XYZ file of C-alpha atoms in Angstrom:
241
model
C 19.519 120.624 86.318
C 18.753 117.161 87.742
C 16.912 116.694 91.033
C 17.596 113.793 93.401
C 14.119 112.369 92.754
C 14.662 112.464 88.993
C 18.029 110.712 89.247
C 16.519 108.053 91.517
C 13.854 107.318 88.876
C 16.373 106.559 86.085
C 16.835 102.982 84.903
C 20.235 101.623 83.850
C 20.117 103.028 80.302
C 18.857 106.394 81.505
C 21.641 106.538 84.081
C 24.257 106.017 81.376
C 22.577 108.819 79.416
C 22.566 111.027 82.519
C 26.278 110.374 83.105
C 27.132 111.270 79.507
C 25.091 114.491 79.579
C 26.532 115.547 82.952
C 30.074 115.223 81.595
C 29.317 116.897 78.239
C 26.670 119.551 78.890
C 28.166 122.219 76.615
C 28.449 119.710 73.770
C 25.026 118.085 74.284
C 23.268 121.473 74.111
C 24.065 121.570 70.365
C 23.820 117.884 69.425
C 20.983 116.182 67.549
C 19.057 113.376 69.201
C 20.513 110.791 66.797
C 24.070 111.925 67.605
C 23.484 111.461 71.330
C 21.896 108.064 70.714
C 25.002 106.969 68.770
C 27.380 108.326 71.421
C 25.572 106.690 74.335
C 24.466 103.496 72.553
C 20.806 103.967 73.472
C 17.712 104.369 71.307
C 16.060 107.695 70.542
C 12.963 106.433 72.367
C 15.091 106.014 75.515
C 16.259 109.623 75.143
C 12.680 110.842 74.746
C 11.588 108.869 77.812
C 14.537 110.402 79.676
C 13.374 113.891 78.625
C 9.833 113.238 79.839
C 11.191 112.260 83.263
C 12.753 115.735 83.337
C 9.326 117.292 82.675
C 10.165 118.097 79.058
C 7.707 117.404 76.216
C 10.534 116.361 73.933
C 14.229 116.585 73.131
C 13.951 120.152 71.791
C 12.513 121.431 75.071
C 15.220 119.562 76.982
C 17.931 121.337 74.953
C 16.298 124.722 75.574
C 16.262 124.067 79.332
C 19.852 122.819 79.205
C 21.011 125.997 77.421
C 19.151 128.151 79.954
C 20.800 126.235 82.793
C 24.252 126.724 81.263
C 23.601 130.459 80.845
C 22.637 130.764 84.510
C 25.807 128.926 85.521
C 27.923 131.381 83.534
C 26.321 134.324 85.351
C 27.604 133.063 88.701
C 30.895 134.831 89.287
C 33.080 134.722 92.374
C 35.206 137.694 93.326
C 38.937 137.201 93.776
C 40.247 136.933 97.348
C 42.244 140.112 96.746
C 39.090 142.016 95.771
C 37.184 140.948 98.887
C 40.066 141.997 101.145
C 40.349 145.402 99.481
C 36.567 145.744 99.752
C 36.715 145.081 103.500
C 39.588 147.439 104.255
C 38.186 150.270 102.141
C 34.711 150.090 103.701
C 35.586 149.233 107.279
C 38.928 150.708 108.251
C 37.755 154.191 107.281
C 35.049 153.924 109.938
C 35.116 153.312 113.677
C 36.221 149.683 113.626
C 39.304 150.222 115.787
C 37.256 152.027 118.442
C 34.709 149.191 118.496
C 37.504 146.617 118.802
C 38.948 148.490 121.803
C 35.510 148.808 123.398
C 34.863 145.073 122.919
C 38.273 144.248 124.401
C 37.551 146.335 127.505
C 34.148 144.687 128.038
C 35.550 141.190 127.556
C 38.516 141.876 129.823
C 36.161 142.766 132.693
C 34.065 139.611 132.257
C 34.645 136.396 134.162
C 33.291 134.162 131.395
C 33.612 134.514 127.610
C 31.315 132.460 125.376
C 31.463 132.194 121.577
C 28.413 131.094 119.588
C 27.649 130.631 115.886
C 26.393 128.064 113.397
C 27.757 126.754 110.083
C 30.925 128.539 108.937
C 30.314 131.098 111.700
C 30.326 128.195 114.160
C 33.725 127.071 112.889
C 35.051 130.600 113.408
C 33.421 130.793 116.843
C 35.328 127.663 117.826
C 38.505 129.180 116.369
C 37.841 132.407 118.290
C 37.526 130.603 121.626
C 40.794 128.788 120.952
C 42.591 131.969 119.843
C 41.415 133.909 122.909
C 42.530 131.055 125.164
C 45.931 130.951 123.439
C 46.443 134.613 124.364
C 45.539 134.000 127.987
C 41.799 134.777 127.948
C 40.078 131.448 128.509
C 36.910 131.165 126.416
C 34.241 128.600 125.567
C 32.537 127.731 122.302
C 28.985 126.525 122.937
C 26.892 125.131 120.089
C 24.031 123.747 122.213
C 21.613 126.529 123.277
C 20.540 124.388 126.232
C 24.091 123.796 127.470
C 23.937 124.291 131.276
C 25.856 127.352 132.501
C 26.217 127.790 136.268
C 24.723 131.001 137.656
C 28.151 132.124 138.920
C 29.436 132.061 135.344
C 26.366 133.813 133.921
C 26.452 136.776 136.288
C 29.498 138.427 134.739
C 29.784 136.986 131.257
C 30.175 138.159 127.670
C 28.793 136.255 124.692
C 30.407 136.858 121.296
C 27.945 135.948 118.533
C 29.100 135.434 114.951
C 26.713 135.589 111.972
C 27.110 136.861 108.412
C 23.459 137.805 107.858
C 22.687 138.465 111.499
C 19.391 136.645 110.997
C 20.191 132.986 111.691
C 17.257 131.628 113.708
C 19.409 129.203 115.699
C 21.788 131.972 116.790
C 18.928 134.418 117.481
C 17.216 131.868 119.748
C 20.506 130.993 121.455
C 21.237 134.689 122.069
C 17.745 135.244 123.434
C 18.264 132.533 126.055
C 21.688 133.908 127.031
C 20.378 137.482 127.192
C 17.592 136.379 129.542
C 20.303 134.892 131.750
C 21.984 138.292 131.982
C 24.831 137.796 129.498
C 26.380 140.850 127.857
C 26.191 140.416 124.060
C 28.826 141.391 121.496
C 28.059 140.472 117.891
C 30.188 140.417 114.748
C 27.915 140.606 111.702
C 27.902 141.876 108.141
C 24.756 143.943 108.751
C 24.435 146.463 111.583
C 20.636 146.581 111.115
C 20.132 142.818 111.530
C 18.193 141.152 114.353
C 21.346 139.877 116.059
C 22.990 143.311 115.815
C 19.932 144.925 117.420
C 19.900 142.353 120.234
C 23.528 143.112 121.044
C 25.008 145.506 123.571
C 27.800 146.099 121.055
C 27.780 145.239 117.360
C 30.863 145.179 115.142
C 29.793 145.181 111.461
C 32.335 144.514 108.718
C 30.555 145.483 105.486
C 31.501 143.121 102.673
C 29.324 142.190 99.708
C 27.500 138.920 100.375
C 28.197 136.264 97.747
C 26.206 133.154 96.864
C 26.768 130.166 94.609
C 23.297 128.766 93.982
C 21.811 129.004 97.494
C 25.091 128.586 99.379
C 26.497 131.641 101.142
C 30.223 131.937 100.303
C 30.757 135.428 101.743
C 34.374 135.809 102.829
C 35.061 135.263 106.533
C 38.473 136.977 106.488
C 37.077 140.134 108.186
C 35.701 138.009 111.036
C 39.103 136.404 111.616
C 40.720 139.857 111.571
C 38.253 141.246 114.133
C 38.515 138.206 116.439
C 42.304 138.306 116.415
C 42.401 142.099 116.836
C 40.154 141.912 119.923
C 42.217 139.089 121.441
C 45.468 140.984 120.877
C 43.971 144.154 122.372
C 42.976 142.209 125.502
C 46.506 140.824 125.707
C 47.932 144.380 125.502
C 45.595 145.602 128.265
C 46.927 142.954 130.622
C 50.614 143.548 129.973
């Protein structure tokens, strides 16, 4: 509703008006200009000037835009955690997930070096994955810098595990491209088996959950990724017993 540039342009009175509106949006959408002036102790001319800074011709247009904004906010719904888990198990466990997990475990077990990569929330899980693998006896590295030097002895027989929800993150794609040119075997865990990262991989493990966004932020559940990482690590542990 309010951009950073607009907020920065407010004077002291306009800031007090902004603070009141931000805390009472539902109420303000149905108030008259005089009522807001009385509540905020500013003049109606200050309110009109405030509206113009928001690219509105007047108070009526401001209220229309405010109501539209509130309607859009109501449309944003977030699924329950239970629903996302059921969604994952119903879509994925009926397929060949277990076979892919076993295949990944066999490839990783034969490798001398295991590297995890990812960015954002996928980067956090990549770091968790390297720690979890190491805890179960399979030492692994999380590398966030695509130019991190890797000795040729480590590159020759290595597996890179790439994590990405969309499978299209430019940073991860570029990082994978460099590692692939160095001869690394690529295993990816993505939500889309037709994505760029999936296609670059020697083995892709898709998990099929509905992507969710709040505004422009991706809030797609990462529970399936944790499940797959832990399942692979446990399978490797079983192989070596």
